[in-house]
Short mmCIF file of C-alpha atoms in Angstrom, two decimals:
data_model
loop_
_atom_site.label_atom_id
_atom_site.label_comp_id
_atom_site.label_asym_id
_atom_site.label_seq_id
_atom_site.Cartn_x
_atom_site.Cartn_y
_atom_site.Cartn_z
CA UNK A 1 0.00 0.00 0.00
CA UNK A 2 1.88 2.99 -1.29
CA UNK A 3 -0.24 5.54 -0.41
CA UNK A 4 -0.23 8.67 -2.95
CA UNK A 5 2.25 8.67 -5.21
CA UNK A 6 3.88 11.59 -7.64
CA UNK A 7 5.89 11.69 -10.17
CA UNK A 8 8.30 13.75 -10.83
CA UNK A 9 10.17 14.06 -7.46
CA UNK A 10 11.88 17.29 -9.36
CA UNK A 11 11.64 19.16 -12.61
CA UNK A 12 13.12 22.02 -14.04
CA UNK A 13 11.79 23.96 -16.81
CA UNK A 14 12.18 26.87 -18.83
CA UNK A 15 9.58 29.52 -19.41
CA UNK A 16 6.70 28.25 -22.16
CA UNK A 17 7.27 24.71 -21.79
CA UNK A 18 4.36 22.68 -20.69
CA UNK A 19 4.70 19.46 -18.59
CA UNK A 20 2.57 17.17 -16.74
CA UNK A 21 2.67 15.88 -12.77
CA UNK A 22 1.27 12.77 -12.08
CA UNK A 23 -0.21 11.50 -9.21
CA UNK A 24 -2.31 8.05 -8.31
CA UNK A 25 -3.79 6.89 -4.93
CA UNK A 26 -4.00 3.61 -3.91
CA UNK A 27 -6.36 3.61 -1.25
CA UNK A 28 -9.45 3.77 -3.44
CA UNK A 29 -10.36 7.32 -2.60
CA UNK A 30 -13.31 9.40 -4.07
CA UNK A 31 -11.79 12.79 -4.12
CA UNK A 32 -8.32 14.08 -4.77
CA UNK A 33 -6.82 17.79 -4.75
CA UNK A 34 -4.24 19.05 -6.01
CA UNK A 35 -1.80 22.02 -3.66
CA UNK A 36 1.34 24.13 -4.01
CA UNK A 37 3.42 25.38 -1.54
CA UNK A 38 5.30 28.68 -1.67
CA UNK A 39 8.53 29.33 0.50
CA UNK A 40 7.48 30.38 3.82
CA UNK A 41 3.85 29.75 2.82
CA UNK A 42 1.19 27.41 3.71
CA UNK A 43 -0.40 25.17 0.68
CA UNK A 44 -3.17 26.54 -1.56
CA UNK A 45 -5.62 24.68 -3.69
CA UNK A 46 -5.31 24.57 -7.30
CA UNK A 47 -8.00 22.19 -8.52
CA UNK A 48 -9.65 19.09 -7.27
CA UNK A 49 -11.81 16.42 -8.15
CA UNK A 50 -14.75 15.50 -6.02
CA UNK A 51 -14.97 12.15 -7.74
CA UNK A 52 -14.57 10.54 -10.58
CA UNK A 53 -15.05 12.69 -13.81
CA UNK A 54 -15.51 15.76 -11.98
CA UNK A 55 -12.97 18.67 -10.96
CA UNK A 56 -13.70 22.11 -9.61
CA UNK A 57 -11.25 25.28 -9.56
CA UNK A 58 -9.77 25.72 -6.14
CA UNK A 59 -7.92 29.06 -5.17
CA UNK A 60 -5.35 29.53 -7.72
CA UNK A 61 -6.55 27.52 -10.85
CA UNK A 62 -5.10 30.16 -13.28
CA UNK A 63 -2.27 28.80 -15.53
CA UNK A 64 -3.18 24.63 -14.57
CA UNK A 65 -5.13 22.39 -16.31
CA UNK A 66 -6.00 18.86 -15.02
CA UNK A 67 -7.47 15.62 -15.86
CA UNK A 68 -9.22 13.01 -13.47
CA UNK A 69 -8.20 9.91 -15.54
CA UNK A 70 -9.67 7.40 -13.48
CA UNK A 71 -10.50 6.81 -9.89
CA UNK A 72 -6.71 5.89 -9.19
CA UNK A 73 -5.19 9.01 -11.00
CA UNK A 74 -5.13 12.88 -10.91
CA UNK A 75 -2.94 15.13 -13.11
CA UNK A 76 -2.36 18.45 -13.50
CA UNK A 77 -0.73 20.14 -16.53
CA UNK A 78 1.34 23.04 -17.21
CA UNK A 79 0.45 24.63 -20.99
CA UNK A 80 3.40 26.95 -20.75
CA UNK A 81 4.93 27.46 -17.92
CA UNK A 82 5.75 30.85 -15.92
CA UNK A 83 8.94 31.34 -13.14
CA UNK A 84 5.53 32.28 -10.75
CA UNK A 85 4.87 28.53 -10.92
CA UNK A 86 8.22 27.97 -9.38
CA UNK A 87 6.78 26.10 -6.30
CA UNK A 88 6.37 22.58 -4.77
CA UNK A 89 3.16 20.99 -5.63
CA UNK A 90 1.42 18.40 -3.62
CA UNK A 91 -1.29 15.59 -4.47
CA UNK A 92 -3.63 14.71 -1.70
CA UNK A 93 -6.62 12.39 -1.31
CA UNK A 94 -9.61 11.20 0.59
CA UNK A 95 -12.09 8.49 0.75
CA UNK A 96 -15.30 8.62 2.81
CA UNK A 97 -16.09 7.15 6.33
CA UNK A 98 -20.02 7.06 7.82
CA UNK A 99 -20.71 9.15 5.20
CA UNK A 100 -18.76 11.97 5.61
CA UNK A 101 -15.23 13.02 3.52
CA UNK A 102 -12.24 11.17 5.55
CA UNK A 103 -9.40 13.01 6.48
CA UNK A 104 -6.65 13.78 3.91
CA UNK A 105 -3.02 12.15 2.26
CA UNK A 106 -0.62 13.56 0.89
CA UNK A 107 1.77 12.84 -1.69
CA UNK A 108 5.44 13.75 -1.31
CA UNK A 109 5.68 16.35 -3.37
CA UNK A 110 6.96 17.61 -7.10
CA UNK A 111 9.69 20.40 -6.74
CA UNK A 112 9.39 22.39 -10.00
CA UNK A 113 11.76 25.30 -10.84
CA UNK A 114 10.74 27.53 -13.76
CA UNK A 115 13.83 29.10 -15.21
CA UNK B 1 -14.27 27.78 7.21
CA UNK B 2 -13.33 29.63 9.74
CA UNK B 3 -9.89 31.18 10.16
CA UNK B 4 -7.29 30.33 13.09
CA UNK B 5 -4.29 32.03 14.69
CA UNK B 6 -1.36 30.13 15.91
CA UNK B 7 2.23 31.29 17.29
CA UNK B 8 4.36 31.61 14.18
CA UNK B 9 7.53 29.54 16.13
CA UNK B 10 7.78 27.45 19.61
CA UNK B 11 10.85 25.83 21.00
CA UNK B 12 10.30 22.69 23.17
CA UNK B 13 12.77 20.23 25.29
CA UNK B 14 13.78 16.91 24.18
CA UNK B 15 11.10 14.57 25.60
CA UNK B 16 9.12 17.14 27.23
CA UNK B 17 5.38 17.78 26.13
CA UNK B 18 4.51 20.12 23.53
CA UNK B 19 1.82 22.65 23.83
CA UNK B 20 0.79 24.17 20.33
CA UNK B 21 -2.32 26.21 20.84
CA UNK B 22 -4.61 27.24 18.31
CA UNK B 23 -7.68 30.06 18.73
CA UNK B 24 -10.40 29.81 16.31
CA UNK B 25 -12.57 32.24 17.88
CA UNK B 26 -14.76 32.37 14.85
CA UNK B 27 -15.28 28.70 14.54
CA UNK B 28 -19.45 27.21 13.17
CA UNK B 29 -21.08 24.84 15.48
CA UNK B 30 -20.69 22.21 12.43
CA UNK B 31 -16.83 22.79 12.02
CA UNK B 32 -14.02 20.10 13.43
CA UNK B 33 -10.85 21.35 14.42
CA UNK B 34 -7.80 18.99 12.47
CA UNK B 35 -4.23 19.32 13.07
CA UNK B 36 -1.32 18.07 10.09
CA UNK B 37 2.46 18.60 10.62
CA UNK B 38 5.06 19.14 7.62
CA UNK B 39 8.23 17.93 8.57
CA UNK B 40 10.99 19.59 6.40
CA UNK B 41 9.11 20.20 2.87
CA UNK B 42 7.44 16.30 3.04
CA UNK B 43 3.77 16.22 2.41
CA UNK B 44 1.73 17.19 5.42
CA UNK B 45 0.89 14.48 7.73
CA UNK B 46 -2.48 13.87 9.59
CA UNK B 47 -2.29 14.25 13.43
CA UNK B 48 -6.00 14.67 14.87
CA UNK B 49 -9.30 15.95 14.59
CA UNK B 50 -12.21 16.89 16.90
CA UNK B 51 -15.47 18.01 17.32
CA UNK B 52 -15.89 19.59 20.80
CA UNK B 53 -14.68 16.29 23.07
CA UNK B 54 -10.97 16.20 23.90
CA UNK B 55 -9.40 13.34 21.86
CA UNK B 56 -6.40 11.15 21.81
CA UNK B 57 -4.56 8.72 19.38
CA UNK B 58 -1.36 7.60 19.19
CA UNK B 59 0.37 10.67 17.97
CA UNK B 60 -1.41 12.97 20.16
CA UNK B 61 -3.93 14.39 22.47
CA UNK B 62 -6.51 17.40 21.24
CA UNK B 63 -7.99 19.27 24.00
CA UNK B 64 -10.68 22.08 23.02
CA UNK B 65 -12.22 24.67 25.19
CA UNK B 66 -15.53 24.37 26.47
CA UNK B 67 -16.59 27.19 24.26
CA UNK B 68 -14.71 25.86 20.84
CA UNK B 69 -12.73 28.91 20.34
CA UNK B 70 -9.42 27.52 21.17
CA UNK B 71 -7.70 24.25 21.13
CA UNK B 72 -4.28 23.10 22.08
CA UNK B 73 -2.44 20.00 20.15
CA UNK B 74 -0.52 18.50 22.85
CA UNK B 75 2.67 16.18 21.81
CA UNK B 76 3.62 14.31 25.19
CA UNK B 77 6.71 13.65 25.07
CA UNK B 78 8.26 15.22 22.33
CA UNK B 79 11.13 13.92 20.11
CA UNK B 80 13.62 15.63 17.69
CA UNK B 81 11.47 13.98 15.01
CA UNK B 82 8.64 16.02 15.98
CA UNK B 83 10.48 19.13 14.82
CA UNK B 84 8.10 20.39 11.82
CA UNK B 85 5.13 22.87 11.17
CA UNK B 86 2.33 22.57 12.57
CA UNK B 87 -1.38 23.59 10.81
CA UNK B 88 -4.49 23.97 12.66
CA UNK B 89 -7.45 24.16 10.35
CA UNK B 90 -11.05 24.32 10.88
CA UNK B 91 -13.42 23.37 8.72
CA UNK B 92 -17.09 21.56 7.89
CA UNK B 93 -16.90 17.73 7.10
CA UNK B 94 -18.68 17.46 3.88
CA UNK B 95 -21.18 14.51 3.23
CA UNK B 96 -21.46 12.16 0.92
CA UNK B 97 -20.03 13.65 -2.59
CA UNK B 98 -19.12 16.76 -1.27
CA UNK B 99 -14.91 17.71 -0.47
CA UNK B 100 -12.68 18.27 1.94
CA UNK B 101 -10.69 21.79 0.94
CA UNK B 102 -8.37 22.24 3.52
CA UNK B 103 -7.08 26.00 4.03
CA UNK B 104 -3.91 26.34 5.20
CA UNK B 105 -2.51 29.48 7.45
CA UNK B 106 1.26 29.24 7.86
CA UNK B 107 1.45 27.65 11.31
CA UNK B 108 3.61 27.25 14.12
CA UNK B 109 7.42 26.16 13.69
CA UNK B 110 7.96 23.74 16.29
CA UNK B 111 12.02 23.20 17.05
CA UNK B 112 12.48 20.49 19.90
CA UNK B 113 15.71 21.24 21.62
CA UNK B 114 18.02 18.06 22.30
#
């Protein structure tokens, strides 16, 4: 049982390229979000995905795009990247218990530098 | 959800207990208090949640006021593993298709002294 999972650990791109981060759950979990970090900051929301074939904008959406692929996995995409998105991005999940949302995992984190 | 205020640093002795309070003096009759830690840039990690009883698991205890608008995450006997940041959040727990958007403030930095 791995848990959530991401892929890359680290990335480095220059300005306008696009790239994807992955990230699957293994816990058979309804909803997944996806978070960055900025130094010194706490984590903000960028999209999630209440369940399967659904995602809603979170706080900062602008710039991201991402796909709920299947219950498992939950990516979110990069069109052309900006040095702003230099940040640490997180993949969480969360499954349901007596009917309400469970608490939430977290992946380990992509560390993407925008040059 | 309503918003919290925690000290932004805390020191703590080597197998002491840690007191990280929390005030949430804003907080809805229908919102749980949680508590995650981030431990140098890792994903955060799940401590405990409550209600309005005091709760305990492994990791912790999670004592809230009578009133709701404060809580203290107690660590009792703290090691220099437990040196992280620490995120109280309050929020609803949604039902059935609903989410669980977690807003996080930037904590308190908890160093435990050897």
């Amino acid at each position: 049982n791995a848990g959530v999972t991401q892929t890359p650990k680290f990335q480095v791109l220059k300005t306008g390229q696009s790239m994807t981060l992955q990230c699957a759950q293994d816990m058979n979990h309804n909803s997944m979000y996806w978070y960055r970090q900025d130094p010194g900051m706490g984590l903000r929301l960028i999209y999630y995905s209440a369940s399967e074939g659904t995602t809603d904008k979170g706080e900062v959406p602008n710039g991201y795009n991402v796909s709920r692929l299947n219950k498992r996995e939950f990516s979110l995409r990069l069109e052309s990247a900006a040095p702003s998105q230099t940040s640490v991005y997180f993949c969480a999940s969360s499954g349901y218990r007596l009917g309400v949302t469970d608490t939430q995992y977290f992946g380990p984190g992509t560390r993407l530098t925008v040059l | 959800d309503a918003k919290t205020t925690q000290p932004p640093s805390m020191d703590c002795a080597e197998g002491r207990a840690a007191n990280l309070p929390c005030n949430h003096s804003t907080i809805s009759g229908n919102e749980y208090v949680y508590w995650y830690r981030q431990i140098h840039s890792q994903g955060p990690q799940y401590i405990i949640h409550g209600l309005k009883n005091n709760e305990t698991n492994e990791m912790a205890s999670l004592i809230i006021t009578e009133d709701r608008k404060s809580s203290t995450l107690i660590l009792p006997h703290a090691t220099l593993r437990d040196t992280a940041v620490y995120y109280c959040i309050v929020r609803v727990r949604q039902s059935n298709f609903g989410n669980e958007k977690l807003t996080f403030g930037t904590g308190t930095r908890l160093t435990i002294i050897p």
